[in-house]
Tab-separated table of C-alpha atoms and ligand atoms in Angstrom:
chain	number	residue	atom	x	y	z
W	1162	UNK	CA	95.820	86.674	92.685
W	1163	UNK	CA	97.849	86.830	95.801
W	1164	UNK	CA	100.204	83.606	96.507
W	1165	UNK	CA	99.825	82.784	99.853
W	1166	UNK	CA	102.671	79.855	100.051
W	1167	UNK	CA	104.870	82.748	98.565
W	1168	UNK	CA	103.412	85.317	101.359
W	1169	UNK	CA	104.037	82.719	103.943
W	1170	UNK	CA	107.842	82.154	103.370
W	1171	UNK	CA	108.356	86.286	103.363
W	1172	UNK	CA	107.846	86.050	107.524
W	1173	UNK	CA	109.954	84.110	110.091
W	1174	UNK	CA	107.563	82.274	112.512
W	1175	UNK	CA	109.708	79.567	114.860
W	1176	UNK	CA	109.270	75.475	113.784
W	1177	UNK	CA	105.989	74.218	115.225
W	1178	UNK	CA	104.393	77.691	116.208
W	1179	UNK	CA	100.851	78.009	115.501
W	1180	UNK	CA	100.612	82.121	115.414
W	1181	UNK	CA	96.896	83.666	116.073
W	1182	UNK	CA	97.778	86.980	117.488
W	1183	UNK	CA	98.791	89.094	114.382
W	1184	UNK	CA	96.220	91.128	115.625
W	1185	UNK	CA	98.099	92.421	118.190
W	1186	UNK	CA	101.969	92.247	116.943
W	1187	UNK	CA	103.010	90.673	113.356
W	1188	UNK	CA	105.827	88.345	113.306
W	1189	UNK	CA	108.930	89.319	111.750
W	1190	UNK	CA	109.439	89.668	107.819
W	1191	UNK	CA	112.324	87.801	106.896
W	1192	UNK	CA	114.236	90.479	105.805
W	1193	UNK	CA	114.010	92.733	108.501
W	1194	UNK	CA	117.490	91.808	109.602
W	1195	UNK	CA	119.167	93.038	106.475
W	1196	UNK	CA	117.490	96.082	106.683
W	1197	UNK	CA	118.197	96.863	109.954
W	1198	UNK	CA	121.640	95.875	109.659
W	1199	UNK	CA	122.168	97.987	106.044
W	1200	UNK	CA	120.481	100.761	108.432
W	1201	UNK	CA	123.048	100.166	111.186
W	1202	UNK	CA	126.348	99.788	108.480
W	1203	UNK	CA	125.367	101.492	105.455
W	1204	UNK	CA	123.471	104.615	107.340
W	1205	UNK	CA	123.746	105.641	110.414
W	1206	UNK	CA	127.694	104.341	110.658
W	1207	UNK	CA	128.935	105.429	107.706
W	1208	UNK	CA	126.941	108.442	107.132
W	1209	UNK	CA	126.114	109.721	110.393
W	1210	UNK	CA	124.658	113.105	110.453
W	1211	UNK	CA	124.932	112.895	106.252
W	1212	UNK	CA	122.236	110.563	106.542
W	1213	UNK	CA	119.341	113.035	107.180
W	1214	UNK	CA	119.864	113.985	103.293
W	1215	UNK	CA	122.063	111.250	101.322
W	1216	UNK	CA	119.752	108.235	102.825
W	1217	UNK	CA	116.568	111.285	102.830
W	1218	UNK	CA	115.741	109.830	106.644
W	1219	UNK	CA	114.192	113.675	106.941
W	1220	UNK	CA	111.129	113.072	104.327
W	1221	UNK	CA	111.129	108.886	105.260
W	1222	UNK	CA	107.880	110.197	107.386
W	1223	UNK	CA	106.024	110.980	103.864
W	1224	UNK	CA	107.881	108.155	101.936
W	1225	UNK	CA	106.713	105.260	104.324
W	1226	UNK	CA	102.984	107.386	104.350
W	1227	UNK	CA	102.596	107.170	100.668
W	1228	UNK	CA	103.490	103.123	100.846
W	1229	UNK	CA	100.303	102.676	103.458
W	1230	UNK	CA	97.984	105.125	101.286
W	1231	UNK	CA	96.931	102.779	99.084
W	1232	UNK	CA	95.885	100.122	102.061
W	1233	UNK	CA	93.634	102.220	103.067
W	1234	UNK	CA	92.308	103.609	100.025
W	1235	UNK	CA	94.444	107.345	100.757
W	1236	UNK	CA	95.772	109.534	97.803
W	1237	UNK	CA	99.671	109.929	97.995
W	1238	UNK	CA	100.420	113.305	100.087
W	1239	UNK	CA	97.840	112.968	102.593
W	1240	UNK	CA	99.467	110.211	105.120
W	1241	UNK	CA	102.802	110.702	107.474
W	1242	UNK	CA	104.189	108.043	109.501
W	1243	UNK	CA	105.466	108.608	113.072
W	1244	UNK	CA	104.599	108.871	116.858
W	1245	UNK	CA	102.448	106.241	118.556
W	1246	UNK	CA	98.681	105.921	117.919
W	1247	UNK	CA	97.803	107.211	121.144
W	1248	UNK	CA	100.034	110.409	120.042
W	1249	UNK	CA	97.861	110.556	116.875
W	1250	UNK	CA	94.351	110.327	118.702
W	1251	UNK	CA	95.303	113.010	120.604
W	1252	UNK	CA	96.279	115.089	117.414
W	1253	UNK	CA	93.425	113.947	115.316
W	1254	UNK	CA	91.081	114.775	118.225
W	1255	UNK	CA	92.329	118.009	118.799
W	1256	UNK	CA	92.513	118.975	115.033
W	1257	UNK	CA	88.533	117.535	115.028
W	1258	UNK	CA	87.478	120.018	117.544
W	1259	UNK	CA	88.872	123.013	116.115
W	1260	UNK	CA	87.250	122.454	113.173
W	1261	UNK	CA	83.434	122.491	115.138
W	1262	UNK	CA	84.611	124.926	117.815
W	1263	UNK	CA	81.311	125.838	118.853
W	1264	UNK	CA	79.922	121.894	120.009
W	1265	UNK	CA	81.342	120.654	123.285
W	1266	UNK	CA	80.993	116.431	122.392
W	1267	UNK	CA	83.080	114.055	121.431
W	1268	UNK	CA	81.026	110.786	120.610
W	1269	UNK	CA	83.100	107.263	121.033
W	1270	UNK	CA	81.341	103.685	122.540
W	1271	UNK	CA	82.603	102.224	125.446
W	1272	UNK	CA	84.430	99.706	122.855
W	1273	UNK	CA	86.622	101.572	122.167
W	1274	UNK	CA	90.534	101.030	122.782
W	1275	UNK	CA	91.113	102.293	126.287
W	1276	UNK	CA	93.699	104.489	125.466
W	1277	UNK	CA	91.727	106.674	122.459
W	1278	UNK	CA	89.334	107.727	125.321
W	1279	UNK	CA	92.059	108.495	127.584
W	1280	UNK	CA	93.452	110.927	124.747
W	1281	UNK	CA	90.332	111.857	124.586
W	1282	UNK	CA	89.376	112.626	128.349
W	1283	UNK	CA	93.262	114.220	128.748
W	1284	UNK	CA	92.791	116.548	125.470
W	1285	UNK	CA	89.055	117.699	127.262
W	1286	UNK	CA	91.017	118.619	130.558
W	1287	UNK	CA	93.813	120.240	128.966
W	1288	UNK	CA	91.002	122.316	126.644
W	1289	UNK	CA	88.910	122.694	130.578
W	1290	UNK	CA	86.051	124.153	128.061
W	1291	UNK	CA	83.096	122.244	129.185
W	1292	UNK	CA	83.758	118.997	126.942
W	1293	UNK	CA	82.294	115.514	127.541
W	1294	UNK	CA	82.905	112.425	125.991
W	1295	UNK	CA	79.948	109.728	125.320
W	1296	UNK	CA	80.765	106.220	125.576
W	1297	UNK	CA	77.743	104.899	124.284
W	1298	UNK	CA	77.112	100.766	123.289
W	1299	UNK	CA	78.741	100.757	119.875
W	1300	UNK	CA	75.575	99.953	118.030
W	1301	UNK	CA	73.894	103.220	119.297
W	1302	UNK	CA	76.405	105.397	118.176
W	1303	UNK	CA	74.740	105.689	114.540
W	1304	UNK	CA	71.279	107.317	116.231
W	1305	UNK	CA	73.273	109.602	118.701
W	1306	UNK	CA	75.124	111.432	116.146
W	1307	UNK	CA	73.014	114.647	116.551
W	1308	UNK	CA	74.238	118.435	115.524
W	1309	UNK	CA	75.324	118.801	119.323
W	1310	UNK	CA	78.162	116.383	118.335
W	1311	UNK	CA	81.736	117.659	117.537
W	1312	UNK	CA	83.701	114.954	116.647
W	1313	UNK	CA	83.205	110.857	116.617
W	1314	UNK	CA	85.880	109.036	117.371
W	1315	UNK	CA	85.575	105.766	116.845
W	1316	UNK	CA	87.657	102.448	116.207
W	1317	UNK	CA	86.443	100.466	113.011
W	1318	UNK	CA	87.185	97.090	114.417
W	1319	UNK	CA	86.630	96.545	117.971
W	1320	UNK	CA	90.045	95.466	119.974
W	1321	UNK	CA	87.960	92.869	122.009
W	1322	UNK	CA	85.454	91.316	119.340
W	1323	UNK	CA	85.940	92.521	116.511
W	1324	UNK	CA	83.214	93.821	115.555
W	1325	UNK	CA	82.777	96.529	112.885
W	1326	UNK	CA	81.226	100.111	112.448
W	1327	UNK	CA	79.731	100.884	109.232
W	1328	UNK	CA	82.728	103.367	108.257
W	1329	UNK	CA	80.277	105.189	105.182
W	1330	UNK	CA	77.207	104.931	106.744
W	1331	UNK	CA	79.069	107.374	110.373
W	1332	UNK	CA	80.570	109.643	108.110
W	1333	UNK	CA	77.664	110.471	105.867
W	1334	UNK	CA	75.548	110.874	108.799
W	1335	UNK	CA	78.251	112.980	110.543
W	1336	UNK	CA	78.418	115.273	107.527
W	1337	UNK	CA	75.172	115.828	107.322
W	1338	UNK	CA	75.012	117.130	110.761
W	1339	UNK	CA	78.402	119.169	110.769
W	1340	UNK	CA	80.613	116.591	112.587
W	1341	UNK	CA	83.859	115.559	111.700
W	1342	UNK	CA	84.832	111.749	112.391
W	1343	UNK	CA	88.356	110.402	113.711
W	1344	UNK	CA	88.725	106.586	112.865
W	1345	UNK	CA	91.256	104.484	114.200
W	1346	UNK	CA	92.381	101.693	111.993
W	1347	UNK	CA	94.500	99.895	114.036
W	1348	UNK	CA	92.793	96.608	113.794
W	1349	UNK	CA	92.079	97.136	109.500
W	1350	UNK	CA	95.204	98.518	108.158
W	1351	UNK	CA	96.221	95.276	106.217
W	1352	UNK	CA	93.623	93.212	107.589
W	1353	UNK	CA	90.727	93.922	105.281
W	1354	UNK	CA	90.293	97.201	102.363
W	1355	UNK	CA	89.511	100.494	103.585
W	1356	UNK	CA	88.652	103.044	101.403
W	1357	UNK	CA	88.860	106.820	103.295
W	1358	UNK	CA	89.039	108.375	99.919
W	1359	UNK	CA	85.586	106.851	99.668
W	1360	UNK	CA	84.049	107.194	102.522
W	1361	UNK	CA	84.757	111.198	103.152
W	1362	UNK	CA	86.712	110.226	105.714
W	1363	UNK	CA	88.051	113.247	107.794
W	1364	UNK	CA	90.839	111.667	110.101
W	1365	UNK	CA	92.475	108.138	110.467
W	1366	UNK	CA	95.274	106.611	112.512
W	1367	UNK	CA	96.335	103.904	112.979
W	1368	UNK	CA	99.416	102.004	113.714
W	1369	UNK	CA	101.936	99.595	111.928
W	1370	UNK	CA	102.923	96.987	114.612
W	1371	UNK	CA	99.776	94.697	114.218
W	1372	UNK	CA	98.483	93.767	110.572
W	1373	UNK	CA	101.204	95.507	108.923
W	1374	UNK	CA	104.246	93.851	110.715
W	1375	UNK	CA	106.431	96.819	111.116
W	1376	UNK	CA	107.701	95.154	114.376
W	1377	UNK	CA	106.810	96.058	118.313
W	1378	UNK	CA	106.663	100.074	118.952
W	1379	UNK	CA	106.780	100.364	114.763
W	1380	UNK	CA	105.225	104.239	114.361
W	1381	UNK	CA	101.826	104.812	113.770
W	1382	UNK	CA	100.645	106.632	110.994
W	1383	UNK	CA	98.278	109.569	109.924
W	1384	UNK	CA	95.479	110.528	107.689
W	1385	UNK	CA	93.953	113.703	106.926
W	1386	UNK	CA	91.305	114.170	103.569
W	1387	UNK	CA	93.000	116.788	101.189
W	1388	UNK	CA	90.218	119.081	101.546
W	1389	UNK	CA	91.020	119.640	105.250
W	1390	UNK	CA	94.971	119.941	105.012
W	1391	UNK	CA	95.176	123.616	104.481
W	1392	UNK	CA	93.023	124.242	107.432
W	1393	UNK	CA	93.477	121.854	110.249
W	1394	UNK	CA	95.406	123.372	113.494
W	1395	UNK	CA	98.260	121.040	114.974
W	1396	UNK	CA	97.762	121.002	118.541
W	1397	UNK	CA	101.046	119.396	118.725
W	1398	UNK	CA	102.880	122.511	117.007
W	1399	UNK	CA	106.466	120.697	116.912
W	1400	UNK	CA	109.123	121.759	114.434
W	1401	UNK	CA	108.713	118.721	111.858
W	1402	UNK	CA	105.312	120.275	110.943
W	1403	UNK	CA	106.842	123.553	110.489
W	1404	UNK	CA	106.726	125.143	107.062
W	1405	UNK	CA	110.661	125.726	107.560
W	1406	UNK	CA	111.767	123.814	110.002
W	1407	UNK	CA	115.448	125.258	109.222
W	1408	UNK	CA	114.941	128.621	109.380
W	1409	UNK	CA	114.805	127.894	113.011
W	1410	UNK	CA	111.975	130.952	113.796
W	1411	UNK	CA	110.812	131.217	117.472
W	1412	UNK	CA	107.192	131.213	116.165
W	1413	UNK	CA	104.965	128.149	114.727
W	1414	UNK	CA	103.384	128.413	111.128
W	1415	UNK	CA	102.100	124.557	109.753
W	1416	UNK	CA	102.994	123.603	106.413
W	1417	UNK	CA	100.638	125.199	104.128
W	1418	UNK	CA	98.536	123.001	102.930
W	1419	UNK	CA	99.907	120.083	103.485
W	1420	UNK	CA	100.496	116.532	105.434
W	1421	UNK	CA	103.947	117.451	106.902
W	1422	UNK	CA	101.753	119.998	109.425
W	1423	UNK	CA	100.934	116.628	111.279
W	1424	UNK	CA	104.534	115.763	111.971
W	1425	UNK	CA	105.876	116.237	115.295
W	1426	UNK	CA	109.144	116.092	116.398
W	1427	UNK	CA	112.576	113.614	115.018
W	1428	UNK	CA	110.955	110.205	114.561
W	1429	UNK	CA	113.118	106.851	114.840
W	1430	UNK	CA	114.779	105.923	111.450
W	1431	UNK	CA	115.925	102.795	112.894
W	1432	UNK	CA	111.938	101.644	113.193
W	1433	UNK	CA	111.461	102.917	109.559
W	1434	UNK	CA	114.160	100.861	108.252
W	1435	UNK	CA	112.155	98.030	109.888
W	1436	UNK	CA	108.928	99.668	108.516
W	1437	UNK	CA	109.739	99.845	105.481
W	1438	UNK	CA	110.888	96.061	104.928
W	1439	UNK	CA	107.838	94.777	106.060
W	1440	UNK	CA	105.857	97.020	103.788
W	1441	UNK	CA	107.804	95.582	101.026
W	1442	UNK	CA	105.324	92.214	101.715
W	1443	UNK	CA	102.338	94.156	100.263
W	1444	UNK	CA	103.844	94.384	96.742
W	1445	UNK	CA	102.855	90.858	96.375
W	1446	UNK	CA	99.617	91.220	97.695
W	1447	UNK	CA	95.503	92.435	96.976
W	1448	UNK	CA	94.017	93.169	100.095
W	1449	UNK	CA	90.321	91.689	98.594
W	1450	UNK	CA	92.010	88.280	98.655
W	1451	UNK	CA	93.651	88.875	101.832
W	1452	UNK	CA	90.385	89.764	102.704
W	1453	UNK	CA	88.429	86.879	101.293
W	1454	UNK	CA	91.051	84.162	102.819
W	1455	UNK	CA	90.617	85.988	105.996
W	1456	UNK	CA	86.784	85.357	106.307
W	1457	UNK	CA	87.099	81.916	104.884
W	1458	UNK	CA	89.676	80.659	107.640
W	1459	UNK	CA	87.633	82.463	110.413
W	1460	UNK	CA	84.766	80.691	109.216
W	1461	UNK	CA	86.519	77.397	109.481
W	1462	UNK	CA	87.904	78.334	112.825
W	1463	UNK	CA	84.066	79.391	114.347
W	1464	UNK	CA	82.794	76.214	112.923
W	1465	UNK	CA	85.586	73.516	114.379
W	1466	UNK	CA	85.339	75.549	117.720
W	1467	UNK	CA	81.772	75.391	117.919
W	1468	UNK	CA	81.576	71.327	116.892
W	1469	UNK	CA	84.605	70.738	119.553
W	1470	UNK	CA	84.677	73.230	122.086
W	1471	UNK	CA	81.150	73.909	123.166
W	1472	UNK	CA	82.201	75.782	126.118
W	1473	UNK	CA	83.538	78.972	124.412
W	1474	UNK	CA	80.466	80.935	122.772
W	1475	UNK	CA	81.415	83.328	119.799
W	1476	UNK	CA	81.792	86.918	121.230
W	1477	UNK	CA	82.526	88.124	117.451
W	1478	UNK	CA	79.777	88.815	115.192
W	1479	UNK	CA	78.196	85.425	113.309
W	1480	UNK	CA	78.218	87.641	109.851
W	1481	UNK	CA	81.478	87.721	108.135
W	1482	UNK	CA	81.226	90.943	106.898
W	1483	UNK	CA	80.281	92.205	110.071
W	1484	UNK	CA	83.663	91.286	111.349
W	1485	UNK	CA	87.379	92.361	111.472
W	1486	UNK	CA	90.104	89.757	110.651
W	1487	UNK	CA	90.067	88.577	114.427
W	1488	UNK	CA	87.675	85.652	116.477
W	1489	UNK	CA	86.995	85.955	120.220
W	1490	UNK	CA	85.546	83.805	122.123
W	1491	UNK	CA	83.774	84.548	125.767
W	1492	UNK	CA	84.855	81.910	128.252
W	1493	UNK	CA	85.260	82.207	131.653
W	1494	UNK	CA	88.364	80.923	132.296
W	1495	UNK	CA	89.648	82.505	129.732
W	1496	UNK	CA	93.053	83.686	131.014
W	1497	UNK	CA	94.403	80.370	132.062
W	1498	UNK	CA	92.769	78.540	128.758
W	1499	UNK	CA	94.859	80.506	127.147
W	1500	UNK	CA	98.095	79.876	129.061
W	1501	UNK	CA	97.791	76.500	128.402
W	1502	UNK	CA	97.066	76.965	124.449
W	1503	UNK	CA	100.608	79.073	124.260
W	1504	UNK	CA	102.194	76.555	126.370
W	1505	UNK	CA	101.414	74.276	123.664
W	1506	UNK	CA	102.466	77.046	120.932
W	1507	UNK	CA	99.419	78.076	120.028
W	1508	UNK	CA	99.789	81.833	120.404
W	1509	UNK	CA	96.279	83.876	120.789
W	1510	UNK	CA	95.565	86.321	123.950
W	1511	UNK	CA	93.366	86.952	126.305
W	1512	UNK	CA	91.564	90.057	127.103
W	1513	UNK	CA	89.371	91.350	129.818
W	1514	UNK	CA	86.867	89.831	131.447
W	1515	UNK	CA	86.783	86.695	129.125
W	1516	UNK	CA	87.601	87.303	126.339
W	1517	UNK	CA	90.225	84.865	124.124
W	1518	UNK	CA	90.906	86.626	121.004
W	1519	UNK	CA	92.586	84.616	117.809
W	1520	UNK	CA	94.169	86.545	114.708
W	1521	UNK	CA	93.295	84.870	111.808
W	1522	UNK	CA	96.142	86.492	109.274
W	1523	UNK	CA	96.151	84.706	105.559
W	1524	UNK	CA	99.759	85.873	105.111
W	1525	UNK	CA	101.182	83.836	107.044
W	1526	UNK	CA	98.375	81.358	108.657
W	1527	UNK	CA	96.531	78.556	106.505
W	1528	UNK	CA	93.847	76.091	107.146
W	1529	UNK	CA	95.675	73.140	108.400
W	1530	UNK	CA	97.201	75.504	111.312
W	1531	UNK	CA	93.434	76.356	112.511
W	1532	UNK	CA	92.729	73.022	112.543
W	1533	UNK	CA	95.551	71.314	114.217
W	1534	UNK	CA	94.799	75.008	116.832
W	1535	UNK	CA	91.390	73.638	117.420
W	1536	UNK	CA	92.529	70.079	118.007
W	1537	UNK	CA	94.761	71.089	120.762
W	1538	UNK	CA	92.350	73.610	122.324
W	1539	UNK	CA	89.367	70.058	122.307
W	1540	UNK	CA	92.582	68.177	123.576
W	1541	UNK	CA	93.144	71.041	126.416
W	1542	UNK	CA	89.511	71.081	126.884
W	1543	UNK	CA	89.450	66.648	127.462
W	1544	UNK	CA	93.036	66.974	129.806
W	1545	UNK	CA	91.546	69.564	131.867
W	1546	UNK	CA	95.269	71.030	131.483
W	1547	UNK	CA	94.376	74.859	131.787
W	1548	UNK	CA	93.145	73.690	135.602
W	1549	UNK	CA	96.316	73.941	136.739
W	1550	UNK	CA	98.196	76.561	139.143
W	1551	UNK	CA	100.916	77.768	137.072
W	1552	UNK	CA	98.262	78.994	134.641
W	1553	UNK	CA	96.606	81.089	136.916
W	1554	UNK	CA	99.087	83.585	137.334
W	1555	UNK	CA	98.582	86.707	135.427
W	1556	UNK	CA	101.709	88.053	133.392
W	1557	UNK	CA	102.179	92.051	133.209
W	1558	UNK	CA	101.128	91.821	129.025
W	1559	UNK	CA	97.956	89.136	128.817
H	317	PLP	C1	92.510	100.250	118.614
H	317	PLP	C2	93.754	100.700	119.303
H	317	PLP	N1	93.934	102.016	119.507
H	317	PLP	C3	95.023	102.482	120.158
H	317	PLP	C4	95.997	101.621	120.637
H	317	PLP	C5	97.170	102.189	121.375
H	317	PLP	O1	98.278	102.248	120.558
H	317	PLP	P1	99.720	102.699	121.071
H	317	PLP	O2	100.035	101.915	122.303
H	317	PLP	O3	100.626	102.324	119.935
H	317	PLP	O4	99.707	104.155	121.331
H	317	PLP	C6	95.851	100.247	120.426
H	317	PLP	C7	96.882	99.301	120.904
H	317	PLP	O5	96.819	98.118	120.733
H	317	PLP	C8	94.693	99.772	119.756
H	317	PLP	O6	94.482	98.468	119.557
């Protein structure tokens, strides 16, 4: 049974902060400065270029991959660590297609994360092979996966509402028709089990700045299913993902049969030393209780909102289950609500058009903190406070 007073005291949030927004960036474990300064002393200083083998920095990309397999239900060997997520759309996209080269869709909703369908949409240019992407309502998606259909690239829990796709019920459909699917688990790695071993799954990415806490920029990671690792084609042929990187050969050959084919070029070994202290946290934890707290707090939170703050209607889904481990709420003035709220240190954000999203994050958030959140959104609600001009003005990062 996971302790969550013990969880709590493993992260450094600042006196009096009420934190909703580990959706989007996870506060700092508390011994990410140690590790960053043993990085800093112990590595890179004293061992400079040594450090590639006597601290193994060149294999940390597998190392830190087999610590997040098991989050997402992933056999060890079949997950690297590196890049940015949009980096790994691209190369899960692109590794999708090749695999169906004779369909011309990829199938995503129009709920999707901006930035997978911009992968998407670049990858179709670059290809200039008659490709279109679908951006259907996220609840057709299921009846539009037809044999015409290449890959589906989808997002299991939506950015703005968090609401779910069946991740079993896409894939066995896909199969059945000859699709591959690409799922992006940005918003369920560490917020709720996964289970790609499973569910078939194909591809995943994700990355390890949100539920995961690996800090802001922390490298995404990878997932490809075994049965696919001796045949998928790297579009992005960089030397990491070479079968001998040192043998320095002017042409490209993957790594047979393998997950180092997905790396790309020198990642940062400063980020994994940050990485890898906040995946430490999950020793001490079962995701099914993270899980379980998770629902239970967000179904305190959608009940005090709804008794005290009428105006804001739930834009999440009412079923639990049906959910991520984030609440939104539709409200007009959304983006100066929530100015006020942070002004008052309770931390959610705001996305558009109306949208105020709040992470509920068991680790490190308990009941009494999304209570005393709802009593100063009813008190923001009585003042009026959010009326005023210096909330208005819209920051670069909402
Ligand atoms: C679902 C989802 N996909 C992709 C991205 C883009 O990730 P990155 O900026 O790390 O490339 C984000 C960023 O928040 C996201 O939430």
């Amino acid at each position: 049974m996971t302790d969550f007073n013990k969880t709590r005291e493993m992260f450094y949030l600042p006196e009096g902060m009420i934190y909703l927004d580990g959706n989007s960036l996870g506060p700092m474990p508390i011994t990410a400065p140690d590790a960053i300064q043993s990085f800093l002393h112990d590595e890179w200083r004293d061992e400079l270029i040594k450090g590639w083998n006597s601290k193994g920095w060149f294999n940390q990309t597998n190392f830190l991959g087999d610590r997040i397999a098991p989050l997402i239900g992933a056999a060890s060997g079949t997950v690297v660590v590196s890049d940015t997520l949009s980096i790994k759309v691209f190369q899960a996209v692109s590794a999708g297609l090749s695999l169906v080269p004779d369909r011309r869709v990829i199938l995503s909703d129009n709920g999707n994360f901006p930035s997978d369908l911009y992968m998407a949409e670049g990858l179709m240019k670059l290809k200039n092979d008659g490709y279109v992407l679908k951006k259907p309502a996220p609840e057709d998606v299921f009846d539009l996966i037809t044999d015409e259909v290449a890959v589906v690239m989808l997002t299991e829990v939506d950015y703005r509402t968090g609401r779910r796709h069946d991740m079993k019920a896409i894939i066995a459909k896909a199969h059945s028709v000859g699709a591959v699917v690409v799922w992006d688990l940005a918003h369920s790695a560490g917020a709720l089990p996964v289970d790609v071993t499973g569910t078939d799954a194909d591809f995943a990415i994700g990355c390890t700045y949100k539920y995961l806490n690996g800090g802001p920029g922390a490298p995404a990671f990878i997932y490809v299913a075994p049965r696919l690792l001796d045949v998928v084609e790297p579009a992005l042929s960089g030397w990491y993902g070479h079968e001998a990187p040192f043998a320095f050969e002017t042409m490209y050959r993957p790594m047979p049969g393998k997950i180092e084919r997905m790396r790309i070029g020198t990642p940062s070994i400063a980020a994994f030393s940050l990485l890898s202290a906040a995946l430490d946290v999950w020793d001490h934890v079962d995701l099914n209780d993270v899980r379980a707290k998770s629902i239970e707090l967000s179904e305190l939170f959608i009940r005090e909102v709804a008794e005290r703050c009428p105006a804001l209607s739930l834009a999440s889904p009412n079923d639990p289950t049906a959910r991520g481990s984030h609440v939104s709420f539709h409200f007009e003035h959304g983006y100066p609500f929530m100015q006020a709220l942070i002004e008052q240190n309770v931390i959610g954000d705001f996305r558009e058009p109306d949208i105020m999203r709040f992470g509920i994050t068991p680790l490190y958030v308990g009941a009494a903190e999304i209570i005393k959140a709802v009593d100063i959104m009813e008190q923001i609600f009585k003042d009026g406070s959010w009326r005023d001009e210096r909330f208005q003005n819209r920051s670069a990062v909402t």
